[in-house]
């Protein structure tokens, strides 16, 4: 969600015997030299700081909240350990647009290779039913579906906003810790795995990034804009946060 594309990614600090990595985003509009720290639901630590904040000031702010940060990151790692890696075998559950399907792997001749939703199944027809080829076929399908679904939602939401903006360019990029971002030039990047989430949650992410075209950081004005166009966005975000581990377990 946050614009990590522009973040400085190579920061870290020691907490006890742990090294905690974090990203720093410089925010030109940030006032009062305030530094704020977030731990994303997926475990990434992000620090918002004014452009002129010194390295020492940032490290001091992060160390002051070291226990809180480390606790959140450790909780994330514990939960993730409980999520088993996907096997890509028949019977495994697979989410698409918020609905659960069962994977059905079928071995076929090369002319019949396909991935399709059929009733309550996602049917993956491959020549080689090994994990890797089923995984690759599924990922290709996800990207295709993501491209179509996101383009349609983007167009619809832009039309509803009535901001007289052309529909911004959109690209897909699989990411570990974020759903989307918006570049200063106005290009949206969305995580293709988001297409597994319910449409309401996809719309929330798309609107969130579109609001960054007008408000580049998470200022009160940004949230006012989001509230205006989607008063129920907090529920949608909460739902998406709860699904994050399952969706990002690829
Ligand atoms: Zn944002």
GROMACS .gro file of C-alpha atoms and ligand atoms in nm:
model
  251
    1UNK     CA    1   0.000   0.000   0.000
    2UNK     CA    2   0.267   0.238   0.098
    3UNK     CA    3   0.494   0.374  -0.163
    4UNK     CA    4   0.795   0.154  -0.096
    5UNK     CA    5   0.908   0.203  -0.454
    6UNK     CA    6   1.050   0.537  -0.338
    7UNK     CA    7   1.165   0.421   0.000
    8UNK     CA    8   1.522   0.381   0.121
    9UNK     CA    9   1.528   0.009   0.186
   10UNK     CA   10   1.867  -0.059   0.342
   11UNK     CA   11   1.808   0.052   0.701
   12UNK     CA   12   1.839  -0.169   1.006
   13UNK     CA   13   1.888  -0.157   1.381
   14UNK     CA   14   1.980  -0.408   1.648
   15UNK     CA   15   1.729  -0.510   1.909
   16UNK     CA   16   1.868  -0.762   2.155
   17UNK     CA   17   2.016  -1.033   1.936
   18UNK     CA   18   1.787  -0.948   1.641
   19UNK     CA   19   1.858  -0.725   1.344
   20UNK     CA   20   1.540  -0.549   1.238
   21UNK     CA   21   1.533  -0.419   0.879
   22UNK     CA   22   1.316  -0.125   0.786
   23UNK     CA   23   1.235   0.112   0.501
   24UNK     CA   24   1.241   0.492   0.526
   25UNK     CA   25   1.014   0.709   0.318
   26UNK     CA   26   1.106   1.075   0.293
   27UNK     CA   27   0.800   1.293   0.301
   28UNK     CA   28   0.841   1.652   0.182
   29UNK     CA   29   0.510   1.767   0.333
   30UNK     CA   30   0.584   1.622   0.676
   31UNK     CA   31   0.590   1.898   0.939
   32UNK     CA   32   0.727   1.935   1.296
   33UNK     CA   33   1.018   1.700   1.217
   34UNK     CA   34   0.785   1.417   1.320
   35UNK     CA   35   0.892   1.063   1.246
   36UNK     CA   36   0.625   0.794   1.244
   37UNK     CA   37   0.673   0.420   1.245
   38UNK     CA   38   0.436   0.153   1.110
   39UNK     CA   39   0.451  -0.222   1.106
   40UNK     CA   40   0.250  -0.344   0.808
   41UNK     CA   41   0.020  -0.644   0.862
   42UNK     CA   42   0.263  -0.846   0.651
   43UNK     CA   43   0.554  -0.764   0.883
   44UNK     CA   44   0.737  -0.486   0.695
   45UNK     CA   45   0.858  -0.197   0.911
   46UNK     CA   46   0.812   0.142   0.744
   47UNK     CA   47   0.931   0.477   0.880
   48UNK     CA   48   0.791   0.806   0.750
   49UNK     CA   49   1.035   1.089   0.804
   50UNK     CA   50   1.081   1.450   0.689
   51UNK     CA   51   1.326   1.500   0.402
   52UNK     CA   52   1.585   1.662   0.630
   53UNK     CA   53   1.565   1.416   0.922
   54UNK     CA   54   1.919   1.299   1.004
   55UNK     CA   55   2.029   0.940   1.019
   56UNK     CA   56   2.080   0.971   1.395
   57UNK     CA   57   1.733   1.116   1.451
   58UNK     CA   58   1.572   0.832   1.255
   59UNK     CA   59   1.770   0.562   1.434
   60UNK     CA   60   1.693   0.719   1.774
   61UNK     CA   61   1.318   0.725   1.695
   62UNK     CA   62   1.325   0.362   1.584
   63UNK     CA   63   1.527   0.247   1.888
   64UNK     CA   64   1.288   0.426   2.126
   65UNK     CA   65   1.011   0.206   1.991
   66UNK     CA   66   1.236  -0.098   1.950
   67UNK     CA   67   1.040  -0.325   2.180
   68UNK     CA   68   0.709  -0.246   2.011
   69UNK     CA   69   0.855  -0.297   1.661
   70UNK     CA   70   1.033  -0.619   1.748
   71UNK     CA   71   0.718  -0.756   1.915
   72UNK     CA   72   0.511  -0.694   1.602
   73UNK     CA   73   0.768  -0.841   1.366
   74UNK     CA   74   0.813  -1.150   1.584
   75UNK     CA   75   0.435  -1.199   1.594
   76UNK     CA   76   0.425  -1.187   1.216
   77UNK     CA   77   0.703  -1.444   1.182
   78UNK     CA   78   0.529  -1.676   1.432
   79UNK     CA   79   0.202  -1.658   1.238
   80UNK     CA   80   0.377  -1.713   0.909
   81UNK     CA   81   0.544  -2.028   1.039
   82UNK     CA   82   0.197  -2.168   1.098
   83UNK     CA   83   0.102  -2.114   0.735
   84UNK     CA   84   0.214  -2.418   0.539
   85UNK     CA   85   0.366  -2.364   0.196
   86UNK     CA   86   0.132  -2.436  -0.093
   87UNK     CA   87   0.175  -2.774  -0.256
   88UNK     CA   88  -0.027  -2.711  -0.575
   89UNK     CA   89  -0.200  -3.048  -0.560
   90UNK     CA   90  -0.562  -3.150  -0.619
   91UNK     CA   91  -0.790  -3.070  -0.326
   92UNK     CA   92  -0.590  -2.771  -0.206
   93UNK     CA   93  -0.798  -2.462  -0.138
   94UNK     CA   94  -0.747  -2.162  -0.366
   95UNK     CA   95  -0.904  -1.818  -0.330
   96UNK     CA   96  -1.016  -1.602  -0.621
   97UNK     CA   97  -1.213  -1.277  -0.582
   98UNK     CA   98  -1.281  -1.374  -0.222
   99UNK     CA   99  -1.434  -1.714  -0.302
  100UNK     CA  100  -1.271  -2.042  -0.214
  101UNK     CA  101  -1.216  -2.295  -0.490
  102UNK     CA  102  -1.053  -2.636  -0.486
  103UNK     CA  103  -0.756  -2.700  -0.707
  104UNK     CA  104  -0.797  -2.986  -0.954
  105UNK     CA  105  -0.480  -3.088  -1.133
  106UNK     CA  106  -0.532  -3.286  -1.454
  107UNK     CA  107  -0.255  -3.426  -1.672
  108UNK     CA  108  -0.319  -3.362  -2.042
  109UNK     CA  109  -0.146  -3.353  -2.383
  110UNK     CA  110   0.018  -3.020  -2.464
  111UNK     CA  111  -0.268  -2.912  -2.697
  112UNK     CA  112  -0.511  -2.917  -2.401
  113UNK     CA  113  -0.310  -2.716  -2.150
  114UNK     CA  114  -0.536  -2.463  -1.973
  115UNK     CA  115  -0.638  -2.310  -1.641
  116UNK     CA  116  -1.011  -2.253  -1.586
  117UNK     CA  117  -1.266  -2.198  -1.314
  118UNK     CA  118  -1.528  -2.470  -1.336
  119UNK     CA  119  -1.798  -2.473  -1.069
  120UNK     CA  120  -1.622  -2.486  -0.735
  121UNK     CA  121  -1.290  -2.594  -0.888
  122UNK     CA  122  -0.990  -2.426  -1.039
  123UNK     CA  123  -0.893  -2.678  -1.303
  124UNK     CA  124  -0.529  -2.675  -1.399
  125UNK     CA  125  -0.456  -2.888  -1.706
  126UNK     CA  126  -0.084  -2.940  -1.750
  127UNK     CA  127   0.141  -3.186  -1.928
  128UNK     CA  128   0.353  -3.232  -1.617
  129UNK     CA  129   0.155  -3.238  -1.290
  130UNK     CA  130   0.461  -3.157  -1.075
  131UNK     CA  131   0.442  -2.875  -0.822
  132UNK     CA  132   0.653  -2.633  -1.024
  133UNK     CA  133   0.457  -2.653  -1.349
  134UNK     CA  134   0.120  -2.636  -1.170
  135UNK     CA  135   0.246  -2.337  -0.972
  136UNK     CA  136   0.371  -2.160  -1.287
  137UNK     CA  137   0.047  -2.225  -1.478
  138UNK     CA  138  -0.156  -2.094  -1.184
  139UNK     CA  139   0.059  -1.784  -1.149
  140UNK     CA  140   0.020  -1.706  -1.521
  141UNK     CA  141  -0.355  -1.739  -1.483
  142UNK     CA  142  -0.356  -1.510  -1.177
  143UNK     CA  143  -0.166  -1.241  -1.371
  144UNK     CA  144  -0.408  -1.262  -1.663
  145UNK     CA  145  -0.710  -1.240  -1.434
  146UNK     CA  146  -0.549  -0.958  -1.232
  147UNK     CA  147  -0.482  -0.757  -1.547
  148UNK     CA  148  -0.847  -0.783  -1.658
  149UNK     CA  149  -1.010  -0.736  -1.319
  150UNK     CA  150  -0.789  -0.444  -1.209
  151UNK     CA  151  -0.824  -0.264  -1.544
  152UNK     CA  152  -1.203  -0.292  -1.518
  153UNK     CA  153  -1.216  -0.176  -1.154
  154UNK     CA  154  -0.973   0.110  -1.223
  155UNK     CA  155  -1.184   0.233  -1.514
  156UNK     CA  156  -1.508   0.208  -1.314
  157UNK     CA  157  -1.370   0.382  -1.006
  158UNK     CA  158  -1.204   0.661  -1.206
  159UNK     CA  159  -1.538   0.723  -1.382
  160UNK     CA  160  -1.722   0.738  -1.045
  161UNK     CA  161  -1.470   0.980  -0.895
  162UNK     CA  162  -1.542   1.232  -1.167
  163UNK     CA  163  -1.203   1.402  -1.112
  164UNK     CA  164  -1.164   1.461  -1.487
  165UNK     CA  165  -0.850   1.250  -1.482
  166UNK     CA  166  -0.749   1.017  -1.759
  167UNK     CA  167  -0.736   0.658  -1.630
  168UNK     CA  168  -0.380   0.625  -1.498
  169UNK     CA  169  -0.141   0.365  -1.636
  170UNK     CA  170  -0.130   0.046  -1.433
  171UNK     CA  171   0.130  -0.227  -1.408
  172UNK     CA  172   0.147  -0.552  -1.215
  173UNK     CA  173   0.426  -0.647  -0.982
  174UNK     CA  174   0.426  -0.938  -0.740
  175UNK     CA  175   0.532  -0.803  -0.400
  176UNK     CA  176   0.590  -0.961  -0.061
  177UNK     CA  177   0.470  -0.683   0.162
  178UNK     CA  178   0.237  -0.447  -0.018
  179UNK     CA  179  -0.076  -0.442  -0.230
  180UNK     CA  180   0.000  -0.143  -0.443
  181UNK     CA  181   0.178   0.185  -0.485
  182UNK     CA  182   0.149   0.506  -0.681
  183UNK     CA  183   0.452   0.673  -0.841
  184UNK     CA  184   0.492   1.052  -0.835
  185UNK     CA  185   0.435   1.041  -1.211
  186UNK     CA  186   0.093   0.890  -1.145
  187UNK     CA  187   0.146   0.529  -1.243
  188UNK     CA  188  -0.027   0.266  -1.031
  189UNK     CA  189   0.146  -0.059  -0.942
  190UNK     CA  190  -0.076  -0.338  -0.813
  191UNK     CA  191   0.013  -0.675  -0.670
  192UNK     CA  192  -0.142  -0.945  -0.895
  193UNK     CA  193  -0.213  -1.165  -0.590
  194UNK     CA  194  -0.463  -0.904  -0.477
  195UNK     CA  195  -0.703  -1.059  -0.731
  196UNK     CA  196  -0.755  -1.339  -0.479
  197UNK     CA  197  -0.924  -1.089  -0.244
  198UNK     CA  198  -1.292  -0.992  -0.252
  199UNK     CA  199  -1.383  -0.722  -0.506
  200UNK     CA  200  -1.461  -0.474  -0.223
  201UNK     CA  201  -1.104  -0.507  -0.096
  202UNK     CA  202  -0.961  -0.465  -0.448
  203UNK     CA  203  -1.168  -0.149  -0.487
  204UNK     CA  204  -1.030  -0.018  -0.157
  205UNK     CA  205  -0.669  -0.067  -0.273
  206UNK     CA  206  -0.739   0.091  -0.613
  207UNK     CA  207  -0.910   0.390  -0.453
  208UNK     CA  208  -0.631   0.423  -0.193
  209UNK     CA  209  -0.372   0.446  -0.470
  210UNK     CA  210  -0.588   0.683  -0.678
  211UNK     CA  211  -0.618   0.916  -0.376
  212UNK     CA  212  -0.236   0.932  -0.377
  213UNK     CA  213  -0.261   1.109  -0.714
  214UNK     CA  214  -0.405   1.401  -0.519
  215UNK     CA  215  -0.240   1.351  -0.179
  216UNK     CA  216   0.102   1.189  -0.197
  217UNK     CA  217   0.139   1.084   0.164
  218UNK     CA  218  -0.089   0.961   0.441
  219UNK     CA  219  -0.181   1.306   0.566
  220UNK     CA  220  -0.517   1.389   0.729
  221UNK     CA  221  -0.618   1.532   0.390
  222UNK     CA  222  -0.549   1.194   0.231
  223UNK     CA  223  -0.778   1.012   0.476
  224UNK     CA  224  -1.046   1.279   0.435
  225UNK     CA  225  -1.045   1.210   0.063
  226UNK     CA  226  -1.062   0.835   0.117
  227UNK     CA  227  -1.349   0.878   0.370
  228UNK     CA  228  -1.538   1.092   0.125
  229UNK     CA  229  -1.527   0.839  -0.155
  230UNK     CA  230  -1.541   0.516   0.048
  231UNK     CA  231  -1.677   0.577   0.401
  232UNK     CA  232  -1.651   0.203   0.481
  233UNK     CA  233  -1.285   0.163   0.375
  234UNK     CA  234  -1.167   0.070   0.726
  235UNK     CA  235  -1.377  -0.248   0.726
  236UNK     CA  236  -1.245  -0.342   0.386
  237UNK     CA  237  -0.886  -0.281   0.492
  238UNK     CA  238  -0.938  -0.491   0.806
  239UNK     CA  239  -1.079  -0.776   0.598
  240UNK     CA  240  -0.785  -0.756   0.359
  241UNK     CA  241  -0.535  -0.750   0.648
  242UNK     CA  242  -0.693  -1.066   0.786
  243UNK     CA  243  -0.662  -1.238   0.448
  244UNK     CA  244  -0.306  -1.116   0.381
  245UNK     CA  245  -0.121  -1.420   0.504
  246UNK     CA  246  -0.337  -1.662   0.313
  247UNK     CA  247  -0.331  -1.452  -0.007
  248UNK     CA  248   0.041  -1.382  -0.001
  249UNK     CA  249   0.123  -1.746   0.067
  250UNK     CA  250   0.206  -1.823  -0.293
  251LIG    ZN1  251  -0.080   0.474   0.076
   0.00000   0.00000   0.00000
